[in-house]
Coordinates of C-alpha atoms in Angstrom, one line a residue:
Chain A
M1 CA -26.5 -132.5 216.3
R2 CA -27.7 -135.7 218.1
N3 CA -27.6 -134.0 221.5
I4 CA -29.9 -131.2 220.4
L5 CA -32.1 -133.7 218.7
T6 CA -32.5 -135.5 222.0
T7 CA -33.2 -132.4 224.0
S8 CA -35.6 -131.1 221.4
L9 CA -37.6 -134.3 221.2
I10 CA -37.7 -134.6 225.0
T11 CA -39.8 -131.4 224.9
H12 CA -42.3 -133.2 222.6
A13 CA -42.3 -136.6 224.3
A14 CA -45.5 -135.9 226.3
R15 CA -47.5 -135.4 223.1
P16 CA -50.1 -138.1 222.7
D17 CA -48.9 -138.8 219.2
F18 CA -45.2 -139.2 220.2
A19 CA -43.3 -142.4 219.4
F20 CA -39.6 -142.9 218.8
L21 CA -38.2 -145.9 217.0
T22 CA -34.6 -146.7 216.6
G23 CA -32.8 -149.4 214.6
D24 CA -30.6 -150.3 217.5
L25 CA -28.5 -147.1 217.2
G26 CA -28.1 -143.9 219.2
F27 CA -25.9 -145.2 222.0
G28 CA -24.4 -142.3 223.9
A29 CA -27.0 -139.8 222.8
L30 CA -30.6 -141.1 223.0
E31 CA -30.6 -142.5 226.5
P32 CA -32.2 -139.3 228.1
L33 CA -35.0 -139.5 225.5
R34 CA -35.5 -143.2 226.3
G35 CA -35.7 -142.4 229.9
V36 CA -38.5 -139.8 229.3
A37 CA -40.4 -141.6 226.6
G38 CA -40.8 -144.9 228.4
D39 CA -42.7 -147.4 226.3
R40 CA -42.9 -145.0 223.4
F41 CA -39.2 -145.4 222.8
I42 CA -39.0 -148.6 220.9
N43 CA -35.8 -150.3 219.8
C44 CA -36.9 -152.2 216.7
G45 CA -33.6 -154.0 216.4
I46 CA -31.4 -154.2 213.3
A47 CA -34.3 -154.5 211.0
E48 CA -34.9 -151.3 209.1
Q49 CA -37.6 -152.6 206.8
N50 CA -39.8 -153.7 209.6
M51 CA -39.1 -150.5 211.5
I52 CA -40.5 -148.4 208.7
S53 CA -43.6 -150.6 208.4
V54 CA -44.2 -150.5 212.1
A55 CA -43.9 -146.7 212.1
S56 CA -46.4 -146.6 209.3
G57 CA -48.8 -148.7 211.3
L58 CA -48.4 -146.3 214.2
G59 CA -48.9 -143.4 211.8
R60 CA -52.2 -144.9 210.7
L61 CA -53.4 -144.8 214.2
G62 CA -52.6 -141.2 214.7
F63 CA -49.0 -141.3 215.9
A64 CA -46.3 -139.1 214.4
P65 CA -43.4 -141.4 214.8
W66 CA -39.7 -140.5 214.7
V67 CA -37.6 -143.2 213.2
Y68 CA -33.9 -143.1 213.9
S69 CA -30.8 -144.7 212.4
I70 CA -27.6 -143.5 210.9
A71 CA -28.2 -141.8 207.6
P72 CA -26.9 -144.5 205.3
F73 CA -29.2 -147.1 206.9
I74 CA -32.4 -145.2 207.2
Y75 CA -33.2 -144.6 203.5
A76 CA -31.6 -147.3 201.3
R77 CA -32.4 -150.7 202.8
P78 CA -36.1 -149.8 203.6
L79 CA -36.7 -147.6 200.5
E80 CA -39.7 -149.6 199.4
Q81 CA -41.3 -149.4 202.8
I82 CA -40.7 -145.7 202.8
R83 CA -42.3 -145.4 199.4
N84 CA -45.2 -147.8 199.8
D85 CA -46.0 -147.7 203.5
V86 CA -45.2 -144.1 204.4
C87 CA -45.4 -142.0 201.3
L88 CA -48.3 -143.5 199.4
H89 CA -50.4 -142.9 202.5
R90 CA -48.8 -139.5 203.3
L91 CA -48.2 -140.6 206.9
P92 CA -46.5 -138.2 209.3
V93 CA -43.4 -140.4 209.8
C94 CA -40.1 -138.6 210.2
L95 CA -37.0 -140.5 209.3
I96 CA -33.9 -139.2 211.1
G97 CA -30.5 -140.0 209.6
N98 CA -27.5 -139.1 211.6
G99 CA -24.2 -138.4 209.8
G100 CA -25.4 -137.4 206.3
G101 CA -22.9 -137.1 203.5
Y102 CA -19.4 -138.2 204.5
G103 CA -20.3 -137.8 208.2
Y104 CA -19.0 -141.2 209.2
G105 CA -15.7 -140.5 207.5
V106 CA -13.2 -143.2 207.8
M107 CA -15.8 -145.7 208.8
G108 CA -16.0 -146.2 205.1
A109 CA -18.2 -146.0 202.1
T110 CA -21.0 -148.2 203.4
H111 CA -21.5 -145.7 206.2
H112 CA -21.8 -142.6 203.9
A113 CA -25.0 -141.2 202.7
L114 CA -24.3 -139.3 199.5
E115 CA -27.6 -139.7 197.7
D116 CA -30.1 -139.8 200.6
Y117 CA -32.2 -136.7 200.1
G118 CA -32.1 -136.9 196.4
I119 CA -33.6 -140.3 196.4
L120 CA -36.1 -139.5 199.2
C121 CA -37.2 -136.3 197.4
T122 CA -38.4 -138.4 194.5
L123 CA -41.1 -139.9 196.7
Q124 CA -44.6 -138.5 197.0
G125 CA -45.0 -136.0 199.7
M126 CA -41.6 -136.4 201.2
R127 CA -39.7 -133.3 202.4
A128 CA -36.1 -133.3 203.5
Y129 CA -34.9 -131.1 206.3
I130 CA -31.1 -130.5 206.3
P131 CA -30.2 -128.3 209.3
A132 CA -27.0 -126.4 208.6
F133 CA -26.3 -125.8 212.3
A134 CA -27.3 -127.3 215.6
P135 CA -29.9 -124.6 216.5
D136 CA -31.7 -125.4 213.3
V137 CA -32.6 -128.8 214.5
T138 CA -35.1 -127.6 217.1
A139 CA -36.8 -125.3 214.5
A140 CA -36.8 -128.1 211.9
I141 CA -38.5 -130.4 214.3
G142 CA -41.2 -127.8 215.0
R143 CA -41.8 -127.5 211.2
I144 CA -41.9 -131.3 210.8
L145 CA -44.5 -131.6 213.5
A146 CA -46.6 -128.8 212.0
A147 CA -46.5 -130.2 208.5
R148 CA -47.6 -133.8 209.4
E149 CA -46.2 -135.2 206.2
P150 CA -43.5 -137.7 205.4
A151 CA -40.2 -136.2 206.4
Y152 CA -36.5 -136.8 206.4
L153 CA -34.2 -135.0 208.9
R154 CA -30.6 -135.2 207.9
L155 CA -28.2 -134.6 210.8
G156 CA -24.5 -133.8 210.7
R157 CA -21.7 -132.2 212.6
D158 CA -22.4 -128.7 214.0
E159 CA -19.8 -126.4 212.3
L160 CA -21.2 -123.0 213.2
P161 CA -18.2 -120.7 213.4
S162 CA -17.8 -118.7 216.6
G163 CA -19.3 -115.3 216.6
A164 CA -21.5 -116.0 213.6
D165 CA -24.8 -114.2 213.6
L166 CA -27.3 -116.9 212.6
P167 CA -30.6 -115.6 211.4
P168 CA -33.8 -117.4 212.7
Y169 CA -34.5 -120.7 210.9
S170 CA -36.3 -120.7 207.6
P171 CA -35.8 -122.8 204.5
W172 CA -33.7 -120.0 203.0
R173 CA -31.4 -117.7 204.8
R174 CA -28.7 -115.4 203.8
L175 CA -25.7 -115.7 206.1
L176 CA -23.4 -113.2 204.4
A177 CA -23.8 -110.4 201.9
G178 CA -21.1 -110.1 199.2
G179 CA -20.6 -108.8 195.8
G180 CA -18.7 -111.7 194.2
G181 CA -21.5 -113.9 193.0
T182 CA -24.3 -115.9 194.7
M183 CA -23.6 -119.1 196.6
V184 CA -26.2 -121.6 198.0
I185 CA -24.9 -124.2 200.5
V186 CA -26.8 -127.2 201.8
G187 CA -25.9 -128.7 205.1
P188 CA -23.2 -128.2 207.9
L189 CA -20.3 -127.6 205.5
A190 CA -21.7 -124.1 205.3
G191 CA -20.0 -123.4 208.6
G192 CA -16.5 -123.8 207.3
I193 CA -17.1 -121.9 204.1
L194 CA -18.8 -119.1 206.1
A195 CA -15.8 -118.8 208.4
V196 CA -13.4 -118.2 205.6
A197 CA -15.7 -116.1 203.4
R198 CA -16.5 -113.6 206.1
E199 CA -12.8 -112.7 206.3
L200 CA -12.7 -111.7 202.7
P201 CA -13.5 -108.2 201.5
A202 CA -17.2 -107.7 200.8
E203 CA -16.8 -107.1 197.1
A204 CA -14.6 -110.2 196.7
R205 CA -16.6 -112.7 198.6
P206 CA -19.8 -114.3 197.5
S207 CA -23.2 -113.7 199.0
V208 CA -23.7 -116.9 201.0
W209 CA -27.1 -118.5 201.4
I210 CA -28.1 -121.7 203.1
L211 CA -30.9 -123.9 201.9
C212 CA -32.4 -126.2 204.6
E213 CA -35.4 -127.8 203.0
L214 CA -35.9 -129.8 199.8
P215 CA -37.5 -130.2 197.3
V216 CA -37.1 -126.5 196.4
R217 CA -40.5 -124.8 196.7
M218 CA -40.5 -121.9 194.2
E219 CA -42.8 -119.8 196.4
E220 CA -40.2 -120.0 199.2
I221 CA -37.3 -118.6 197.2
P222 CA -36.7 -115.1 198.7
E223 CA -37.1 -112.2 196.3
L224 CA -33.8 -110.9 197.7
F225 CA -32.1 -114.0 196.5
L226 CA -33.6 -113.7 193.0
A227 CA -32.6 -110.0 192.9
E228 CA -29.1 -110.8 193.9
L229 CA -28.9 -113.6 191.3
R230 CA -30.1 -111.3 188.5
S231 CA -27.4 -108.9 189.5
S232 CA -24.5 -111.3 190.1
R233 CA -25.4 -113.5 187.1
R234 CA -23.5 -116.3 188.7
L235 CA -24.7 -119.1 190.9
L236 CA -22.7 -121.8 192.8
V237 CA -24.5 -124.6 194.7
V238 CA -22.4 -126.5 197.2
E239 CA -23.7 -129.8 198.8
E240 CA -22.4 -132.9 200.4
H241 CA -24.5 -135.1 198.1
V242 CA -24.1 -136.5 194.6
A243 CA -25.1 -134.2 191.7
A244 CA -27.9 -136.4 190.5
G245 CA -31.0 -135.5 192.3
G246 CA -29.2 -133.0 194.5
A247 CA -30.1 -129.5 195.5
G248 CA -28.2 -128.0 192.5
Q249 CA -30.3 -129.8 190.0
M250 CA -33.5 -129.1 191.9
L251 CA -32.7 -125.4 192.2
L252 CA -31.7 -125.1 188.6
H253 CA -34.8 -126.8 187.5
G254 CA -36.9 -124.4 189.5
L255 CA -35.1 -121.4 188.3
A256 CA -35.4 -122.6 184.7
L257 CA -39.2 -122.9 185.1
R258 CA -39.2 -119.3 186.3
G259 CA -37.0 -118.1 183.5
E260 CA -34.4 -117.1 186.1
V261 CA -31.4 -119.2 185.1
P262 CA -28.2 -117.3 185.6
P263 CA -25.7 -117.2 182.7
R264 CA -23.1 -119.0 184.9
F265 CA -24.0 -122.0 187.0
E266 CA -21.4 -124.0 189.0
H267 CA -22.0 -127.0 191.2
R268 CA -19.8 -128.5 193.9
F269 CA -21.0 -131.9 195.0
A270 CA -19.9 -135.3 196.4
R271 CA -18.0 -137.2 193.8
G272 CA -17.8 -140.5 195.7
Y273 CA -14.2 -141.7 196.1
P274 CA -12.0 -140.2 193.4
S275 CA -8.7 -141.7 194.9
G276 CA -10.3 -144.9 196.1
L277 CA -9.0 -144.1 199.6
Y278 CA -10.8 -143.3 202.8
G279 CA -10.4 -140.8 205.5
S280 CA -12.2 -138.3 207.7
Q281 CA -15.2 -136.2 206.5
D282 CA -12.8 -133.4 205.8
F283 CA -10.6 -135.7 203.8
H284 CA -13.5 -136.6 201.5
R285 CA -14.7 -133.1 201.3
K286 CA -11.3 -132.0 200.1
E287 CA -11.1 -134.8 197.5
C288 CA -14.4 -133.5 196.1
G289 CA -13.4 -129.8 196.2
L290 CA -15.9 -129.2 199.0
D291 CA -13.5 -127.8 201.5
P292 CA -13.7 -124.1 202.1
G293 CA -10.5 -123.2 200.4
S294 CA -11.4 -125.1 197.2
V295 CA -14.9 -123.8 197.1
L296 CA -13.9 -120.1 197.5
A297 CA -10.8 -120.3 195.4
G298 CA -12.8 -121.9 192.6
F299 CA -15.5 -119.4 192.9
R300 CA -13.2 -116.4 192.8
G301 CA -11.5 -117.9 189.8
Chain B
M1 CA -71.9 -169.1 205.5
R2 CA -71.9 -171.8 202.8
E3 CA -74.3 -169.9 200.6
L4 CA -72.6 -166.5 201.3
I5 CA -69.3 -168.0 200.3
R6 CA -70.7 -169.6 197.1
N7 CA -72.2 -166.2 196.1
A8 CA -69.0 -164.4 196.8
K9 CA -67.1 -167.0 194.8
L10 CA -69.4 -166.5 191.8
R11 CA -69.1 -162.8 192.1
L12 CA -65.3 -163.0 192.3
L13 CA -65.2 -165.2 189.2
R14 CA -67.4 -162.8 187.3
M15 CA -65.3 -159.8 188.4
H16 CA -62.1 -161.4 187.2
F17 CA -63.7 -162.7 184.0
E18 CA -65.2 -159.3 183.1
A19 CA -62.0 -157.5 183.9
R20 CA -60.0 -160.2 182.0
V21 CA -57.4 -160.4 184.7
G22 CA -55.5 -163.2 186.4
H23 CA -54.5 -163.9 190.0
I24 CA -57.7 -165.9 190.4
G25 CA -56.0 -168.9 191.9
G26 CA -54.7 -167.2 195.0
N27 CA -58.0 -165.3 195.4
L28 CA -59.9 -168.6 195.5
S29 CA -57.5 -170.0 198.0
A30 CA -58.0 -167.1 200.3
L31 CA -61.7 -166.4 199.9
E32 CA -63.1 -168.5 202.8
M33 CA -60.6 -166.9 205.1
L34 CA -61.6 -163.4 204.2
M35 CA -65.3 -164.2 204.2
T36 CA -65.1 -165.9 207.6
L37 CA -63.1 -163.0 209.0
Y38 CA -65.4 -160.3 207.8
H39 CA -68.7 -162.0 208.4
R40 CA -68.0 -163.8 211.7
V41 CA -65.0 -162.4 213.4
L42 CA -64.2 -158.7 212.8
A43 CA -65.5 -156.4 215.5
P44 CA -65.8 -152.6 215.0
D45 CA -62.5 -151.9 216.7
D46 CA -60.6 -154.6 214.8
L47 CA -58.3 -153.9 211.9
F48 CA -57.3 -156.0 208.9
V49 CA -54.2 -155.8 206.6
L50 CA -54.1 -157.9 203.4
S51 CA -50.4 -158.6 203.1
K52 CA -50.9 -160.9 200.0
G53 CA -52.2 -157.9 198.0
H54 CA -52.6 -160.0 194.9
S55 CA -55.8 -161.4 196.5
A56 CA -57.4 -157.9 196.2
G57 CA -60.2 -159.4 194.2
A58 CA -61.2 -161.7 197.1
L59 CA -61.0 -158.7 199.5
Y60 CA -63.2 -156.5 197.3
T61 CA -65.7 -159.3 196.9
T62 CA -65.8 -159.9 200.6
L63 CA -66.2 -156.1 201.3
W64 CA -69.1 -156.3 198.8
S65 CA -70.5 -159.3 200.6
V66 CA -70.6 -157.4 203.9
G67 CA -72.0 -154.3 202.3
K68 CA -68.9 -152.1 202.4
L69 CA -68.6 -152.0 198.6
R70 CA -71.4 -151.7 196.1
E71 CA -72.1 -153.5 193.0
D72 CA -71.3 -150.3 191.1
D73 CA -67.8 -150.4 192.8
L74 CA -67.1 -154.0 191.7
V75 CA -67.8 -153.4 188.1
Q76 CA -65.0 -150.8 188.2
F77 CA -62.4 -153.5 189.1
H78 CA -59.3 -153.0 186.9
Q79 CA -61.0 -150.3 184.9
E80 CA -59.7 -146.8 184.0
G81 CA -60.2 -144.3 186.8
T82 CA -61.0 -147.0 189.4
S83 CA -60.3 -147.3 193.2
L84 CA -60.4 -151.0 192.8
S85 CA -56.9 -151.5 191.3
G86 CA -55.3 -154.9 190.9
H87 CA -53.7 -154.6 194.3
P88 CA -55.3 -152.8 197.3
P89 CA -55.1 -149.0 196.9
A90 CA -53.7 -146.3 199.2
T91 CA -56.8 -144.2 198.9
G92 CA -60.5 -144.6 198.0
I93 CA -61.7 -147.5 200.1
P94 CA -62.0 -146.7 203.8
D95 CA -61.8 -150.4 204.8
V96 CA -58.5 -150.8 203.0
I97 CA -56.1 -149.1 205.3
F98 CA -52.8 -149.9 203.5
A99 CA -51.8 -150.3 199.9
T100 CA -50.1 -153.6 199.6
G101 CA -49.0 -155.8 196.7
S102 CA -45.2 -155.9 197.1
L103 CA -44.9 -158.9 199.4
G104 CA -43.3 -158.6 202.8
H105 CA -44.9 -155.4 204.0
G106 CA -48.2 -156.4 205.6
L107 CA -46.9 -158.1 208.8
G108 CA -44.9 -155.1 209.8
L109 CA -47.8 -152.8 209.1
A110 CA -50.1 -155.0 211.2
A111 CA -47.5 -155.1 214.0
G112 CA -47.4 -151.4 214.0
L113 CA -51.1 -151.2 214.3
A114 CA -51.1 -153.7 217.1
L115 CA -48.3 -151.8 218.9
G116 CA -50.2 -148.5 218.4
K117 CA -53.4 -150.0 219.9
R118 CA -51.4 -151.1 222.9
L119 CA -49.6 -147.7 223.3
K120 CA -53.0 -145.9 223.1
G121 CA -54.8 -148.4 225.3
A122 CA -57.2 -148.8 222.4
P123 CA -59.4 -151.9 222.1
G124 CA -59.5 -154.3 219.2
R125 CA -57.5 -157.0 217.5
V126 CA -55.4 -156.8 214.3
F127 CA -55.5 -159.5 211.6
C128 CA -53.1 -160.0 208.8
L129 CA -53.5 -162.4 205.9
L130 CA -50.2 -163.5 204.3
S131 CA -49.3 -165.8 201.6
D132 CA -46.9 -168.7 202.1
G133 CA -44.5 -167.5 199.3
E134 CA -44.3 -164.3 201.3
W135 CA -42.1 -166.1 203.8
N136 CA -39.3 -165.8 201.2
E137 CA -39.1 -162.2 202.1
G138 CA -36.6 -161.3 204.8
S139 CA -38.8 -158.4 206.0
T140 CA -41.5 -160.8 206.9
W141 CA -39.1 -162.5 209.3
E142 CA -38.0 -159.2 210.7
S143 CA -41.7 -158.5 211.5
L144 CA -42.2 -161.9 213.0
I145 CA -39.2 -161.4 215.4
F146 CA -40.6 -157.9 216.3
A147 CA -44.2 -159.1 216.9
A148 CA -43.0 -162.0 219.1
H149 CA -40.5 -159.9 221.0
Q150 CA -43.0 -157.1 221.6
R151 CA -45.6 -159.7 222.7
L152 CA -48.2 -158.3 220.4
D153 CA -51.0 -160.6 221.5
S154 CA -53.7 -158.6 219.8
L155 CA -52.2 -159.7 216.5
T156 CA -53.3 -162.7 214.5
L157 CA -51.6 -163.9 211.4
M158 CA -53.5 -165.9 208.8
I159 CA -51.2 -167.7 206.4
D160 CA -52.7 -169.0 203.1
L161 CA -50.7 -172.1 202.8
N162 CA -51.6 -173.0 199.2
G163 CA -48.1 -174.4 198.4
L164 CA -47.7 -172.5 195.1
Q165 CA -45.8 -169.3 194.4
G166 CA -44.8 -167.2 191.3
F167 CA -42.7 -169.7 189.4
G168 CA -42.8 -172.9 191.3
S169 CA -44.1 -174.6 194.4
T170 CA -43.0 -173.3 197.7
R171 CA -41.2 -176.6 198.2
E172 CA -39.2 -176.2 195.0
V173 CA -38.4 -172.6 195.4
A174 CA -37.4 -172.2 199.0
D175 CA -38.5 -175.1 201.1
L176 CA -39.3 -174.0 204.7
G177 CA -40.4 -177.4 205.9
S178 CA -43.0 -177.0 208.6
L179 CA -44.0 -173.3 208.8
K180 CA -46.0 -174.2 211.8
E181 CA -43.0 -175.5 213.7
K182 CA -40.9 -172.5 212.6
L183 CA -43.5 -170.0 213.9
E184 CA -43.8 -171.9 217.1
S185 CA -40.1 -171.7 217.6
F186 CA -40.4 -167.9 217.4
G187 CA -42.8 -168.0 220.3
L188 CA -46.1 -167.7 218.5
D189 CA -49.3 -169.5 219.4
V190 CA -49.8 -171.5 216.2
E191 CA -52.8 -173.5 215.0
A192 CA -53.1 -175.5 211.8
V193 CA -56.5 -175.2 210.2
D194 CA -58.3 -176.1 207.0
G195 CA -58.3 -172.8 205.0
H196 CA -61.6 -173.7 203.3
D197 CA -63.5 -174.8 206.4
A198 CA -65.4 -171.7 207.5
L199 CA -66.4 -173.3 210.9
S200 CA -62.8 -174.3 211.7
L201 CA -61.6 -170.9 210.7
E202 CA -64.2 -169.1 212.7
R203 CA -63.4 -171.1 215.8
A204 CA -59.7 -170.5 215.4
L205 CA -60.0 -166.8 214.7
L206 CA -62.2 -166.2 217.7
Q207 CA -59.7 -168.0 220.0
P208 CA -58.4 -165.4 222.5
P209 CA -54.7 -164.8 222.7
T210 CA -52.7 -166.6 225.3
G211 CA -49.7 -165.7 227.3
G212 CA -48.8 -162.5 225.5
R213 CA -48.1 -164.4 222.2
P214 CA -49.3 -163.3 218.8
R215 CA -51.5 -166.0 217.2
A216 CA -50.9 -167.6 213.8
L217 CA -53.2 -169.7 211.8
V218 CA -51.5 -171.9 209.3
A219 CA -54.3 -172.4 206.9
R220 CA -53.9 -175.3 204.4
S221 CA -55.5 -174.3 201.2
I222 CA -55.8 -175.1 197.5
K223 CA -54.9 -172.6 194.9
G224 CA -57.9 -172.3 192.6
H225 CA -60.1 -173.9 195.2
G226 CA -63.5 -174.9 193.9
V227 CA -62.8 -174.9 190.2
S228 CA -61.3 -178.3 189.3
F229 CA -59.3 -177.2 186.3
M230 CA -57.7 -174.4 188.3
E231 CA -56.9 -176.4 191.5
R232 CA -53.2 -176.7 192.3
K233 CA -52.2 -175.2 189.0
M234 CA -49.6 -172.5 189.1
E235 CA -50.7 -170.9 185.8
W236 CA -53.9 -169.7 187.5
H237 CA -51.7 -167.3 189.3
Y238 CA -51.6 -165.5 186.0
H239 CA -54.2 -166.5 183.4
P240 CA -57.4 -164.7 182.8
M241 CA -60.4 -167.0 182.1
A242 CA -61.7 -167.6 178.5
A243 CA -65.4 -167.6 178.1
E244 CA -65.7 -171.4 178.1
Q245 CA -63.5 -171.6 181.2
Y246 CA -65.6 -169.0 183.0
A247 CA -68.8 -170.9 182.2
E248 CA -67.3 -174.2 183.4
A249 CA -66.1 -172.5 186.6
V250 CA -69.5 -171.0 187.3
R251 CA -71.2 -174.4 186.7
E252 CA -68.8 -176.1 189.1
V253 CA -69.2 -173.5 191.9
T254 CA -73.0 -173.4 191.4
E255 CA -73.3 -177.1 191.7
S256 CA -70.9 -177.4 194.7

């Protein structure tokens, strides 16, 4: 998704409030943006705390800065700067984290971001945008610009299956209708699950929804989703994030407040490193039961 | 200035006494710097960030002294439902542009403001008051490197070098030796000044930037300055004043 990030941001680079900061990362992807943005592309060096404070200073002067690093580095080290400098002042600073979840695979645990949006969504005014597929990135950027609030854009690998009919971006979208329960997926792993689920008979497969923005806003939950849930009485949330503070907990909390909790709730989430071994993103997903086969087999069972 | 500072010091003491709160020592070490900055230096396009947020009382008193806070505001210091919290608030006081209080944030914020002014071609300087203990924080050094590398010459650091921090002297806790020399080695234009001499401070603060370098004033100061039983005493980072102590402090400042 980095390439579409670059091309999308280039279309906004002439805005007077544009500024892009990187923590010395983005090699091989951000160069075209650097070429266009000129002195508004600032390499802040390997110093994430300062980078967030600088972005906040820019935000105070009317800029809407984009602040880039890989996902594990953008939210944890500078968390206090995000809380105090950005969120307490509700500044329009957008953090961009590339490679959310197990995205950096065999690079190891220090390079994974398994609790990023959960932590960030505890902060005042922060909204996380988690595109499921590459085309979502452009739309998410547009919504971030319109919102002018603290934001986190979590990028990953584009896994949109060929031939998929992707509805226009919105926080909630149904990708597939089915009669075998209701499934909500957060992030790019939706692609692999969709590819397998769509081959199943309609009555046997779940209805597949993707959720791209957190925290869950109750008013944004589609009536169609609630109607399906009342009928299926079974909800599975799948996310490449730990359970604590994740989309599953947020959604269940929201449904409970509305008195819409289904009788059966299941949650597939990142479990860390069950074997203590490291591998690709797919290796870690499989260890956590997040691979398409495990997700769908478990749901059918 | 002398009379203005004396009045501000008396108002600061009263505010802390009536609110029964501490942090008075570091407020007294910084008061002349803030008063000189606001009365003699800051122009309409200039911006200020108080990085040592525990000197909020001195900032509020200074804003009162220049007419940007009212007497009615000061009596709300540390009260329920106030904008004048113990550290600068995120909202409620237009002249306080950032909530601070966790050390190590202000210099990066000020650097962002200075960078933003340059990118916009906007006039004005940016001033940032830091403590000396704040140089324990790695983020402060990150911001120093950034400001020097970006040649943010509209940025001026003021460092309140009172030599005491939370649980010991700066020399005991994390001795940095000469902060002036260290800042010079990073490429800043550094000047050592007496942090309680308003004339020296004014002259140093009005000094224009040279050669694309941020400026830094290393201002030697005394924690608890002007109140003999508080001077150079770490406990006045924390203690509120008893009635007798307040009366003695007022007497000393009035007669100074």
